[in-house]
Short mmCIF file of C-alpha atoms in Angstrom, two decimals:
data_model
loop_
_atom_site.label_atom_id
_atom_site.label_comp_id
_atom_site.label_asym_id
_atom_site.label_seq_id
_atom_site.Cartn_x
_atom_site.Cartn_y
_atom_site.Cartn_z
CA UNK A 1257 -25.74 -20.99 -7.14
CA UNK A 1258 -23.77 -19.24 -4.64
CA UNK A 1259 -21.49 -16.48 -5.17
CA UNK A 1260 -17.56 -16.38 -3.69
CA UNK A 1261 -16.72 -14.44 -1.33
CA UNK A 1262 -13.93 -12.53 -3.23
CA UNK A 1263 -16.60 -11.96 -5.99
CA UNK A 1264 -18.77 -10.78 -3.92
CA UNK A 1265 -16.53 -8.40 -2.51
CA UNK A 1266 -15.05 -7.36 -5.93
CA UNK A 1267 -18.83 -6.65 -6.92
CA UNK A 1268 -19.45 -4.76 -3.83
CA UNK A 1269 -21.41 -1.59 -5.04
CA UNK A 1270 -19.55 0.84 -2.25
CA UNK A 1271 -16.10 -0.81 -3.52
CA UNK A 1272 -16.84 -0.22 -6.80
CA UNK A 1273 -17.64 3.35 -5.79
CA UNK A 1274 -14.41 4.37 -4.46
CA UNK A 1275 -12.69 2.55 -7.69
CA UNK A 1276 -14.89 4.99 -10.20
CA UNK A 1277 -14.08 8.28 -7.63
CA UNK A 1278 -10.28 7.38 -8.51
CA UNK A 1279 -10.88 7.42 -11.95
CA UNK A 1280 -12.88 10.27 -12.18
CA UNK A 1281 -10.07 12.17 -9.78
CA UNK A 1282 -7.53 10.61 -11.89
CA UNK A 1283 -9.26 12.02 -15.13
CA UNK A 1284 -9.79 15.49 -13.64
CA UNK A 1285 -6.01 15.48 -12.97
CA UNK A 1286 -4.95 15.08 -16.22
CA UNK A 1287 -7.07 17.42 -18.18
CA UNK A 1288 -9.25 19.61 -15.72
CA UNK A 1289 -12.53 17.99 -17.13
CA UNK A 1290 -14.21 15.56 -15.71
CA UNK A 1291 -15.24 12.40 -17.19
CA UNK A 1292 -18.30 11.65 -19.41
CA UNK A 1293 -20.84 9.39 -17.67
CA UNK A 1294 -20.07 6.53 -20.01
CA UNK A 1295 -16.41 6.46 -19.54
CA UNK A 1296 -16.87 5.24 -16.30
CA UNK A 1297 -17.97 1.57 -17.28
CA UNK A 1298 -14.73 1.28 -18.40
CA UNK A 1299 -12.24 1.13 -14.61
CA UNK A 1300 -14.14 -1.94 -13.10
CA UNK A 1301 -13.81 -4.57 -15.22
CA UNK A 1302 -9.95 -3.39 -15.98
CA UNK A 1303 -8.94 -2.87 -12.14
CA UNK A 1304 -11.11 -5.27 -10.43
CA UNK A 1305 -10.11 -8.33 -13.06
CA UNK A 1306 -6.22 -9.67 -12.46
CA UNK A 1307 -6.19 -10.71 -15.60
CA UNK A 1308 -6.59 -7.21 -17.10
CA UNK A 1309 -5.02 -5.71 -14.29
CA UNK A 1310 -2.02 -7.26 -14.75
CA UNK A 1311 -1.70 -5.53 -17.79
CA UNK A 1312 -1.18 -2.18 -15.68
CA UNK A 1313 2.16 -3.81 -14.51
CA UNK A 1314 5.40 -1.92 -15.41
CA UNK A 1315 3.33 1.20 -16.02
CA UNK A 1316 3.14 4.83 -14.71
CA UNK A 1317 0.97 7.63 -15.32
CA UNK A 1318 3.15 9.00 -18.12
CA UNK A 1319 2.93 5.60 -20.11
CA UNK A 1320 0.01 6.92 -21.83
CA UNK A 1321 -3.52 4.88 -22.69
CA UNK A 1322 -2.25 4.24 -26.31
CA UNK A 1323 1.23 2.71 -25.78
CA UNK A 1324 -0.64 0.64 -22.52
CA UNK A 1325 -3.55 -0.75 -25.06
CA UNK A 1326 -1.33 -1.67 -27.84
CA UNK A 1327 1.40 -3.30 -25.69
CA UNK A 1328 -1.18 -5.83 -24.00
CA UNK A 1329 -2.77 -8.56 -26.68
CA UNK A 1330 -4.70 -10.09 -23.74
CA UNK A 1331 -6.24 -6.85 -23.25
CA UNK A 1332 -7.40 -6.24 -27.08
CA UNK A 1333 -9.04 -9.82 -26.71
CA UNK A 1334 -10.84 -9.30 -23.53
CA UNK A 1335 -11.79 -6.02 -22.75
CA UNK A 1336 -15.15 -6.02 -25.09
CA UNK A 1337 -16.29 -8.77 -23.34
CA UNK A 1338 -15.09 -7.91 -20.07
CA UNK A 1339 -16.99 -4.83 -20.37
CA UNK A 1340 -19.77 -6.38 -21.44
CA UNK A 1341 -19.95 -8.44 -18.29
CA UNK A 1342 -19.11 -5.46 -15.51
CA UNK A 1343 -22.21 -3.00 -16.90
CA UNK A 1344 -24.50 -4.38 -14.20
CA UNK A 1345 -22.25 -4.01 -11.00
CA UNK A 1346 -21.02 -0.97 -12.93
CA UNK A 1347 -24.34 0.37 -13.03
CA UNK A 1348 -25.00 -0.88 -8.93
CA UNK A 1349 -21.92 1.17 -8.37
CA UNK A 1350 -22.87 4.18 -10.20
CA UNK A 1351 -26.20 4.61 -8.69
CA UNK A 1352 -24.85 3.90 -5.06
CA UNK A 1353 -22.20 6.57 -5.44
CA UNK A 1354 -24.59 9.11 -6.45
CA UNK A 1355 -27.43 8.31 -4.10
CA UNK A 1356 -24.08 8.22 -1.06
CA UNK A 1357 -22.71 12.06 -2.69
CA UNK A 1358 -19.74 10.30 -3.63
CA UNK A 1359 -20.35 12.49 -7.16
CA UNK A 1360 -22.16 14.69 -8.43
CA UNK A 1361 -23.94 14.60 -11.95
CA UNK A 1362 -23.55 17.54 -13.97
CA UNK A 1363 -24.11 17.56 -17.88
CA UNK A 1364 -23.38 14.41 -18.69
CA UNK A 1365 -20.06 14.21 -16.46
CA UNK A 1366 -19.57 13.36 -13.24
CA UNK A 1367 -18.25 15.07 -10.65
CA UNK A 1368 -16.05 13.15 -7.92
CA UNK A 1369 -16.99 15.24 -4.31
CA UNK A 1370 -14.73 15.86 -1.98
CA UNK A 1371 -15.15 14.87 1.66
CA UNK A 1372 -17.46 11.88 0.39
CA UNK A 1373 -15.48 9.50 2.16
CA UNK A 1374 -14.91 9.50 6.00
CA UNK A 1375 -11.32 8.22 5.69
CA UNK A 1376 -9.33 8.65 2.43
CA UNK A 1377 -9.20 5.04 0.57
CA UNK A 1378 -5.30 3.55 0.28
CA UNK A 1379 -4.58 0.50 -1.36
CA UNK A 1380 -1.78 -1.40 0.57
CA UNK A 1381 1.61 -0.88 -0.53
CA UNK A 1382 3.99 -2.96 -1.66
CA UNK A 1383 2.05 -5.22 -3.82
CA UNK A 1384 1.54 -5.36 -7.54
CA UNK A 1385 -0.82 -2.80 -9.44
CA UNK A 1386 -3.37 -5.97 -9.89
CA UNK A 1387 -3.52 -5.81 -6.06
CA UNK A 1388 -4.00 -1.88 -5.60
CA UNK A 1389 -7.32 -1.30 -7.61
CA UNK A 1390 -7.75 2.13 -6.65
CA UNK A 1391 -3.94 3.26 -7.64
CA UNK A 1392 -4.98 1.14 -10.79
CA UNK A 1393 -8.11 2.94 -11.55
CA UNK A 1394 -6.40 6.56 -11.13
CA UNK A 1395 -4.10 5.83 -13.44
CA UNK A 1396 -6.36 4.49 -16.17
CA UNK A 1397 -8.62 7.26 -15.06
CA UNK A 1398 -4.69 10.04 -15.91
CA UNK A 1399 -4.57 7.79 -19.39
CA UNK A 1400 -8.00 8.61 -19.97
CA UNK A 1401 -8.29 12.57 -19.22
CA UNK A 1402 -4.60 13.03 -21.29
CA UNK A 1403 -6.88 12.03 -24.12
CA UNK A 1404 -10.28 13.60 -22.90
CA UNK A 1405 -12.44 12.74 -25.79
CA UNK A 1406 -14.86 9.62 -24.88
CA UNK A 1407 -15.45 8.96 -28.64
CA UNK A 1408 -11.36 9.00 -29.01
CA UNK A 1409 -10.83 6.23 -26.06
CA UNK A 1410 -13.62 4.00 -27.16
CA UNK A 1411 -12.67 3.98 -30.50
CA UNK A 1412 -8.76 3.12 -29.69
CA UNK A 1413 -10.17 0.68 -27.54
CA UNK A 1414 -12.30 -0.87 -29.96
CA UNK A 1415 -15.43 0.06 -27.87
CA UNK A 1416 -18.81 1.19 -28.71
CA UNK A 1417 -20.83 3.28 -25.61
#
């Protein structure tokens, strides 16, 4: 079986990096914590899939993780499996991006470093959010610290860690 090239890519481990360093930085944004280690299986299969990206469309980083999960049907069907699907690359990513000092563990959080990255990622503007996963991932990762409880997000999004 061979694997697409735009999988491939999407399933890059450094990719996938720099998606969970926007959600972390996101996170720390909105509440000055950073987030738990198992929040962050939650960005990659939401940013990195169009079909649950999509969902991010016509939102900002006031709309709030609540209003965003309730307004999308698609997303209440798919996200369990979705996430069930991503925890391997998620995992690849995670342990890439600690062994490259993109974070830093400490507790059970982790710690997005600064300087990690020789050139700042940008998504390109002017396309949709499904296009611009790391815009995409900060925001879920704003949503996520303006509720800072992992417990209270999985259990709104019908998730078990």
């Amino acid at each position: 079986m061979t694997t697409s090239v735009d999988v491939y890519s999407q399933t890059n481990p450094a990719f996938l990096g720099v998606v969970l360093h926007e959600f972390a930085k996101g996170y720390h944004k909105a509440s000055d914590t950073y987030p738990s280690y198992v929040l962050m299986y939650l960005p990659c299969p939401i940013v990195v899939s169009k079909k649950l990206a999509r969902t991010l469309e016509g939102t900002n980083a006031t709309t709030g993780l609540a209003k965003w999960y309730l307004r999308s049907p698609e997303l209440q069907i798919n996200i369990v499996n979705e996430v069930r699907r991503s925890v391997t690359f998620t995992r690849r990513a995670l342990q890439y991006a600690l062994l490259s000092n993109v974070f830093k563990m400490r507790d059970s959080t982790l710690v997005p470093l600064d300087g990690a990255f020789k050139t700042k990622p940008k998504d390109p503007t002017g396309r949709r959010i499904e296009d611009r996963p790391f815009t995409a991932a900060n925001r879920l990762g704003q949503w996520c610290g303006q509720v800072d409880s992992a417990e209270r997000i999985f259990a709104l999004l019908g998730l078990r860690p």
